[in-house]
Coordinates of C-alpha atoms in Angstrom, one line a residue:
M1085 CA -2.7 15.5 -17.5
V1086 CA -1.3 11.5 -18.0
R1087 CA -2.7 10.0 -21.2
A1088 CA -2.2 6.5 -22.1
K1089 CA -0.7 5.0 -25.2
L1090 CA -1.3 1.5 -26.3
V1091 CA 1.5 1.8 -29.6
D1092 CA 5.1 0.0 -29.9
V1093 CA 3.9 -2.4 -27.6
E1094 CA 7.1 -4.2 -27.9
G1095 CA 9.3 -1.3 -27.1
S1096 CA 7.1 -0.1 -24.3
R1097 CA 7.3 -3.7 -22.6
E1098 CA 10.6 -3.0 -23.3
R1099 CA 11.4 0.3 -21.6
L1100 CA 9.0 -1.3 -18.5
H1101 CA 11.2 -4.3 -18.5
E1102 CA 14.5 -1.4 -17.7
A1103 CA 12.5 0.8 -15.5
M1104 CA 11.6 -2.0 -12.9
Y1105 CA 15.3 -2.9 -12.9
E1106 CA 16.7 0.7 -12.5
T1107 CA 13.3 1.9 -9.8
L1108 CA 14.3 -2.1 -8.1
Y1109 CA 10.2 -2.2 -8.6
P1110 CA 8.2 -5.0 -6.2
S1111 CA 8.3 -8.7 -7.6
R1112 CA 10.4 -7.8 -10.5
A1113 CA 11.7 -11.2 -11.3
E1114 CA 8.5 -12.2 -11.8
H1115 CA 7.3 -9.9 -14.0
S1116 CA 10.2 -10.1 -16.0
E1117 CA 9.3 -13.5 -17.2
I1118 CA 6.1 -13.1 -17.9
I1119 CA 6.2 -9.2 -19.5
D1120 CA 6.7 -10.6 -22.9
K1121 CA 2.6 -11.5 -22.6
A1122 CA 1.4 -8.7 -21.0
L1123 CA -0.7 -5.3 -22.7
V1124 CA 1.7 -2.5 -21.8
F1125 CA 0.2 1.0 -21.8
E1126 CA 2.7 3.7 -21.8
C1127 CA 2.0 6.7 -20.0
F1128 CA 2.7 10.3 -20.9
D1129 CA 2.9 13.9 -19.3
E1130 CA 1.7 16.8 -21.6
N1131 CA 5.5 17.0 -22.7
A1132 CA 5.5 13.8 -24.2
N1133 CA 8.0 12.5 -20.8
I1134 CA 7.0 9.0 -19.8
C1135 CA 5.6 8.8 -16.2
G1136 CA 4.2 5.5 -15.6
W1137 CA 3.2 2.1 -16.9
V1138 CA -0.1 0.0 -16.6
W1139 CA -0.2 -3.2 -17.9
F1140 CA -2.6 -6.0 -17.4
Y1141 CA -2.4 -10.0 -17.9
R1142 CA -5.2 -12.1 -19.1
L1143 CA -5.6 -14.8 -16.4
V1144 CA -5.4 -17.9 -17.7
D1145 CA -8.7 -19.7 -16.1
E1146 CA -10.9 -17.0 -16.9
D1147 CA -10.2 -15.0 -20.3
A1148 CA -12.5 -12.2 -19.2
V1149 CA -10.5 -11.5 -15.7
W1150 CA -7.6 -9.3 -15.9
S1151 CA -5.1 -8.5 -13.4
I1152 CA -4.1 -4.9 -13.4
H1153 CA -0.4 -3.9 -12.5
A1154 CA 1.2 -0.2 -12.3
M1155 CA 4.4 1.5 -12.4
V1156 CA 4.4 5.1 -11.7
L1157 CA 7.5 7.2 -11.8
P1158 CA 8.4 9.1 -8.9
N1159 CA 7.5 12.4 -10.2
Y1160 CA 4.1 11.6 -11.1
R1161 CA 2.5 9.8 -7.9
K1162 CA 0.6 11.9 -6.6
R1163 CA -1.2 13.2 -10.3
F1164 CA -1.1 9.7 -12.4
F1165 CA -4.4 8.0 -12.4
S1166 CA -6.3 10.7 -13.1
Q1167 CA -10.3 10.6 -14.4
T1168 CA -9.0 10.8 -17.9
L1169 CA -6.8 7.5 -17.2
V1170 CA -8.9 5.9 -15.8
N1171 CA -12.0 5.9 -17.9
T1172 CA -9.8 5.3 -20.7
L1173 CA -7.7 2.2 -19.5
S1174 CA -11.1 0.5 -18.8
G1175 CA -13.0 1.5 -21.9
V1176 CA -10.2 -0.5 -23.9
V1177 CA -9.7 -3.0 -22.1
Y1178 CA -13.2 -3.7 -22.1
A1179 CA -13.4 -3.4 -25.7
L1180 CA -10.7 -5.7 -26.1
G1181 CA -12.6 -8.3 -23.7
C1182 CA -12.2 -8.0 -20.1
D1183 CA -15.3 -8.0 -17.8
T1184 CA -13.6 -7.4 -14.7
V1185 CA -10.3 -6.2 -13.3
R1186 CA -8.5 -7.5 -10.7
A1187 CA -6.1 -6.2 -8.2
E1188 CA -4.1 -8.8 -6.4
N1189 CA -1.7 -6.3 -5.3
D1190 CA -0.9 -2.7 -4.3
N1191 CA -3.8 -1.7 -6.8
M1192 CA -6.2 -3.3 -4.7
D1193 CA -6.6 0.1 -3.0
L1194 CA -7.3 2.1 -6.3
L1195 CA -9.8 -0.8 -7.7
V1196 CA -11.6 -0.6 -3.6
H1197 CA -11.7 3.5 -4.3
F1198 CA -14.1 2.9 -7.9
G1199 CA -16.2 0.3 -6.2
G1200 CA -14.3 -2.8 -6.5
I1201 CA -15.5 -6.2 -4.1
E1202 CA -13.0 -8.2 -2.0
T1203 CA -12.6 -11.2 -3.1
D1204 CA -10.3 -14.0 -2.2
E1205 CA -8.3 -13.8 -5.1
G1206 CA -8.3 -10.0 -4.7
V1207 CA -10.4 -6.8 -5.5
D1208 CA -12.4 -6.8 -8.5
L1209 CA -13.7 -4.1 -10.9
Q1210 CA -16.6 -5.6 -12.7
L1211 CA -16.4 -3.4 -16.7
P1212 CA -17.8 -1.1 -17.5
F1213 CA -17.1 1.6 -15.9
F1214 CA -17.4 4.8 -16.3
W1215 CA -15.6 7.6 -13.3
S1216 CA -17.9 10.9 -13.5

């Protein structure tokens, strides 16, 4: 099971930034300029190994709309987005003031799978959301 943790946010940002460059993450240059403004969840497996990150940026002109991004390490790609992880992330960001999660990138298909609506800006998933 993958578990998201919101601890040591500064350290999580640094580890994410390093991993982006080590794995040649697409758009790493754009993210490196603004990663210090992101809410970063570091994700761990049952043995406390880092298996990826999910991070959110609050949109400047829409405070309650947050853009989602993810970087999953190769060994975890098939089992990363579990029901527990999705419900945890959606509950926490909703509690922090997010009403809409927006995917503008590779995560669009994931949000469509959960019932997100395609818009001109990407795919929007309205919160609160619970995957049952």
